Every structure is written in structure tokens, then in C-alpha cells.
Amino acid sequence: MFLMLDVVVNHMAAPAAPGPNFTVADIVHSFEPFNDPSYFHPLCRINGSDVQRINEQCWFRSPELPLPDLNTENPTVISLLNNWIHNLVEEFNIDGLRIDTAKHIRADFWPDWVKA
């Protein structure tokens, strides 16, 4: 039997609905180890014509379930994600990964992540 894992690298799920006018700081304190607002892109909504930038740097957001978007340009975030995937694959002897939201992260993030 092979083990394949589905992973999401670009965003986190808020633990509770924070209300319609929340800020990044209102919800990220509960994420470990991503518990600093600088680890996330600023809140922006998905609309407009710059589709690639929006996909890479905006939150999927609804008042009921905001999905804070990780700042994958931040060196600390990059390091945490690379260490996480390395440890996960090693510990559980994972045979394959399905990356659910690959198009929502800049292309030059992936080579080092894949190496990890």
C-alpha cells in the first residue's frame, strides 16, 4: 500500500468566525507556529483583473470562514514550510503528495520546497 497525502501550503483555516470586520491580528494568534501577522499577506479580497497576483497574495475569505494567506515570500515562513514537509514525509514515510493549492503560490517557491 502507498500513502499519498493531500496538503495545502498557501493558507490556514481560521479556528472561529471572527466577525465581518476582523484584522489579520484578530485571528492568527491561534496558529502555531504561524502566530505572527507578518507571516501572512495583508487582507485583500479576490477581485480585480490581476488574477495571478490575487491568487498568490489574497485571502479566500468569507465572514464565516476566512482563510488567511501565508506570506510565502517571508523567509521564516519558507523555512517553517520546508521543515514541516521534510519532517512529515520522513516521519510517516509518505510516498506522494498532492498539492491542493499550488497555483496560489508564486512559482519560485516550489523548487526548494520539493527538495525539502
Short mmCIF file of N, CA and C in Angstrom, two decimals, residues 1 5 11 13 26 32 35 37 41 45 47-48 50 53 56 63 79 89 91 94 111-113 116:
data_model
loop_
_atom_site.label_atom_id
_atom_site.label_comp_id
_atom_site.label_asym_id
_atom_site.label_seq_id
_atom_site.Cartn_x
_atom_site.Cartn_y
_atom_site.Cartn_z
N MET A 1 0.84 -1.16 0.00
CA MET A 1 0.00 0.00 0.00
C MET A 1 0.89 1.24 0.00
N LEU A 5 -0.58 11.95 0.54
CA LEU A 5 -1.12 12.96 1.44
C LEU A 5 -1.52 14.20 0.65
N HIS A 11 -2.59 28.61 2.72
CA HIS A 11 -3.45 29.30 3.69
C HIS A 11 -3.77 28.41 4.89
N ALA A 13 -6.88 27.75 8.00
CA ALA A 13 -8.31 27.94 8.28
C ALA A 13 -8.45 28.58 9.64
N ASP A 26 -6.39 39.65 14.57
CA ASP A 26 -7.50 39.11 15.34
C ASP A 26 -7.53 37.59 15.35
N GLU A 32 -0.09 27.94 15.32
CA GLU A 32 1.27 27.60 15.71
C GLU A 32 1.88 26.79 14.58
N ASN A 35 2.07 32.26 14.12
CA ASN A 35 1.24 33.06 15.03
C ASN A 35 1.60 34.55 15.02
N PRO A 37 1.32 38.17 12.66
CA PRO A 37 0.70 38.75 11.46
C PRO A 37 1.66 38.91 10.28
N HIS A 41 -0.01 37.36 4.27
CA HIS A 41 -0.23 38.50 3.40
C HIS A 41 -1.29 39.40 4.03
N ARG A 45 -9.12 41.10 -0.82
CA ARG A 45 -10.17 40.24 -1.34
C ARG A 45 -9.87 39.84 -2.78
N ASN A 47 -10.68 39.90 -6.16
CA ASN A 47 -11.44 40.59 -7.19
C ASN A 47 -10.45 41.37 -8.04
N GLY A 48 -10.88 41.89 -9.14
CA GLY A 48 -9.98 42.66 -9.99
C GLY A 48 -9.46 41.86 -11.15
N ASP A 50 -5.91 41.53 -11.96
CA ASP A 50 -4.57 40.97 -11.80
C ASP A 50 -4.69 39.59 -11.16
N ARG A 53 -1.55 37.76 -9.28
CA ARG A 53 -1.20 38.39 -8.01
C ARG A 53 -2.28 38.11 -6.97
N GLU A 56 -2.03 34.62 -5.65
CA GLU A 56 -0.86 34.40 -4.82
C GLU A 56 -0.88 35.18 -3.51
N PRO A 63 -17.15 35.79 5.63
CA PRO A 63 -17.27 36.10 7.06
C PRO A 63 -17.33 34.85 7.93
N SER A 79 11.05 28.78 5.57
CA SER A 79 11.79 27.80 6.39
C SER A 79 10.84 26.88 7.15
N VAL A 89 7.15 14.02 5.65
CA VAL A 89 7.48 12.93 4.72
C VAL A 89 8.38 11.89 5.39
N GLU A 91 8.79 11.29 8.74
CA GLU A 91 8.17 10.61 9.88
C GLU A 91 7.14 9.57 9.46
N ILE A 94 5.90 8.99 3.64
CA ILE A 94 4.90 9.32 2.62
C ILE A 94 5.46 9.06 1.23
N PRO A 111 10.65 24.98 -6.01
CA PRO A 111 11.86 24.13 -6.11
C PRO A 111 12.48 23.77 -4.75
N ASP A 112 12.63 24.72 -3.85
CA ASP A 112 13.22 24.41 -2.55
C ASP A 112 12.26 23.57 -1.70
N TRP A 113 10.99 23.80 -1.82
CA TRP A 113 10.00 23.02 -1.07
C TRP A 113 10.05 21.56 -1.51
N ALA A 116 13.03 19.88 -0.13
CA ALA A 116 12.86 19.59 1.30
C ALA A 116 12.09 18.29 1.47
#
